[in-house]
């Protein structure tokens, strides 16, 4: 019996969906998506190259920024093949193994991004609230351990999802609503009870994104308390200015996530296009905007990029 179920699972094929009803325009729709993917790849590779090649940027803050760029790059590459495959070649079919692999990487990297943002808030807390011990606590070895722990925590929590999904037989329509595979969408296609998947999914979100967001808020409450104790107004502004880029990155990640959750939970009456656009905003906007935000708002990054590519004069307007 088990062999029969496994064999039937191996033959399961899901069908991805682009912009339903606009199939004739997929060629044109692919143009902005190609531009976004190209910008994400070039932007994050530029950040990684600048940090790697410039020894003055070998500091905790920029190591964490490199982790964020790597995560954004991985998240972008996880969805790129299927999204562009639909737009360019109408390649809608995806096997169950490929689908579950994509699902694993998308969800794992999303949790890693949340964890990296929390690590970056620790960096800002140490730099402002405990500057004397900043370099002695956040050593390269400590940063590597933080990065590996973020990756391991996320991977180990997401790893059961493909196995939980493999328990099901899929007797409903095999058509997915997006151009990539997500856990919530696939489990809705199952014939049997999905209560275990629901509970485990909520548990994963609560102990990762929920805990991370709470600790980020707490770290900024402590940072604000410390900054308000600084006598000089100029020094207060200087301290807060070092946090602007990170705050923007946090908002770029959590606002689309909250918006997507609200749309899924309370927006059943909304047009399907709203659900589709919100999912793309959640997956593509943070990787797109993070390099731009850090390039503009972080003086050291901005100057090193200008020096590398020798277009310093146009960027002086940001100084």
JSON list of N, CA, C and O in Angstrom, two decimals, residues 47 65 83 106-107 158 167 174 209 296 315:
[
{"chain": "A", "resi": 47, "resn": "UNK", "atom": "N", "xyz": [26.44, 44.80, -3.72]},
{"chain": "A", "resi": 47, "resn": "UNK", "atom": "CA", "xyz": [26.66, 44.95, -2.27]},
{"chain": "A", "resi": 47, "resn": "UNK", "atom": "C", "xyz": [27.67, 43.91, -1.78]},
{"chain": "A", "resi": 47, "resn": "UNK", "atom": "O", "xyz": [28.61, 44.23, -1.03]},
{"chain": "A", "resi": 65, "resn": "UNK", "atom": "N", "xyz": [24.92, 42.85, 6.68]},
{"chain": "A", "resi": 65, "resn": "UNK", "atom": "CA", "xyz": [24.35, 43.31, 5.41]},
{"chain": "A", "resi": 65, "resn": "UNK", "atom": "C", "xyz": [24.64, 42.31, 4.29]},
{"chain": "A", "resi": 65, "resn": "UNK", "atom": "O", "xyz": [23.79, 42.06, 3.43]},
{"chain": "A", "resi": 83, "resn": "UNK", "atom": "N", "xyz": [8.69, 31.49, -12.51]},
{"chain": "A", "resi": 83, "resn": "UNK", "atom": "CA", "xyz": [7.99, 32.72, -12.91]},
{"chain": "A", "resi": 83, "resn": "UNK", "atom": "C", "xyz": [8.28, 33.06, -14.37]},
{"chain": "A", "resi": 83, "resn": "UNK", "atom": "O", "xyz": [7.37, 33.26, -15.18]},
{"chain": "A", "resi": 106, "resn": "UNK", "atom": "N", "xyz": [11.97, 28.63, -0.60]},
{"chain": "A", "resi": 106, "resn": "UNK", "atom": "CA", "xyz": [11.25, 29.90, -0.42]},
{"chain": "A", "resi": 106, "resn": "UNK", "atom": "C", "xyz": [10.95, 30.15, 1.05]},
{"chain": "A", "resi": 106, "resn": "UNK", "atom": "O", "xyz": [11.24, 31.23, 1.59]},
{"chain": "A", "resi": 107, "resn": "UNK", "atom": "N", "xyz": [10.40, 29.16, 1.74]},
{"chain": "A", "resi": 107, "resn": "UNK", "atom": "CA", "xyz": [10.02, 29.34, 3.14]},
{"chain": "A", "resi": 107, "resn": "UNK", "atom": "C", "xyz": [11.25, 29.42, 4.04]},
{"chain": "A", "resi": 107, "resn": "UNK", "atom": "O", "xyz": [11.27, 30.22, 4.99]},
{"chain": "A", "resi": 158, "resn": "UNK", "atom": "N", "xyz": [11.52, 24.19, 8.63]},
{"chain": "A", "resi": 158, "resn": "UNK", "atom": "CA", "xyz": [10.79, 24.05, 7.36]},
{"chain": "A", "resi": 158, "resn": "UNK", "atom": "C", "xyz": [10.90, 22.63, 6.81]},
{"chain": "A", "resi": 158, "resn": "UNK", "atom": "O", "xyz": [10.01, 22.17, 6.09]},
{"chain": "A", "resi": 167, "resn": "UNK", "atom": "N", "xyz": [2.28, 13.11, 2.82]},
{"chain": "A", "resi": 167, "resn": "UNK", "atom": "CA", "xyz": [1.32, 12.17, 3.41]},
{"chain": "A", "resi": 167, "resn": "UNK", "atom": "C", "xyz": [-0.01, 12.19, 2.67]},
{"chain": "A", "resi": 167, "resn": "UNK", "atom": "O", "xyz": [-0.77, 11.25, 2.72]},
{"chain": "A", "resi": 174, "resn": "UNK", "atom": "N", "xyz": [-5.27, 20.32, -9.35]},
{"chain": "A", "resi": 174, "resn": "UNK", "atom": "CA", "xyz": [-3.84, 20.46, -9.10]},
{"chain": "A", "resi": 174, "resn": "UNK", "atom": "C", "xyz": [-3.32, 21.82, -9.56]},
{"chain": "A", "resi": 174, "resn": "UNK", "atom": "O", "xyz": [-2.11, 22.01, -9.70]},
{"chain": "A", "resi": 209, "resn": "UNK", "atom": "N", "xyz": [9.19, 34.24, 13.00]},
{"chain": "A", "resi": 209, "resn": "UNK", "atom": "CA", "xyz": [8.83, 35.62, 12.65]},
{"chain": "A", "resi": 209, "resn": "UNK", "atom": "C", "xyz": [8.23, 36.35, 13.85]},
{"chain": "A", "resi": 209, "resn": "UNK", "atom": "O", "xyz": [8.54, 37.51, 14.10]},
{"chain": "A", "resi": 296, "resn": "UNK", "atom": "N", "xyz": [21.79, 54.09, -0.77]},
{"chain": "A", "resi": 296, "resn": "UNK", "atom": "CA", "xyz": [21.49, 55.52, -0.64]},
{"chain": "A", "resi": 296, "resn": "UNK", "atom": "C", "xyz": [21.69, 56.02, 0.78]},
{"chain": "A", "resi": 296, "resn": "UNK", "atom": "O", "xyz": [22.29, 57.09, 0.99]},
{"chain": "A", "resi": 315, "resn": "UNK", "atom": "N", "xyz": [26.19, 61.05, -7.45]},
{"chain": "A", "resi": 315, "resn": "UNK", "atom": "CA", "xyz": [25.69, 60.62, -6.13]},
{"chain": "A", "resi": 315, "resn": "UNK", "atom": "C", "xyz": [25.89, 61.67, -5.05]},
{"chain": "A", "resi": 315, "resn": "UNK", "atom": "O", "xyz": [25.46, 61.50, -3.93]}
]
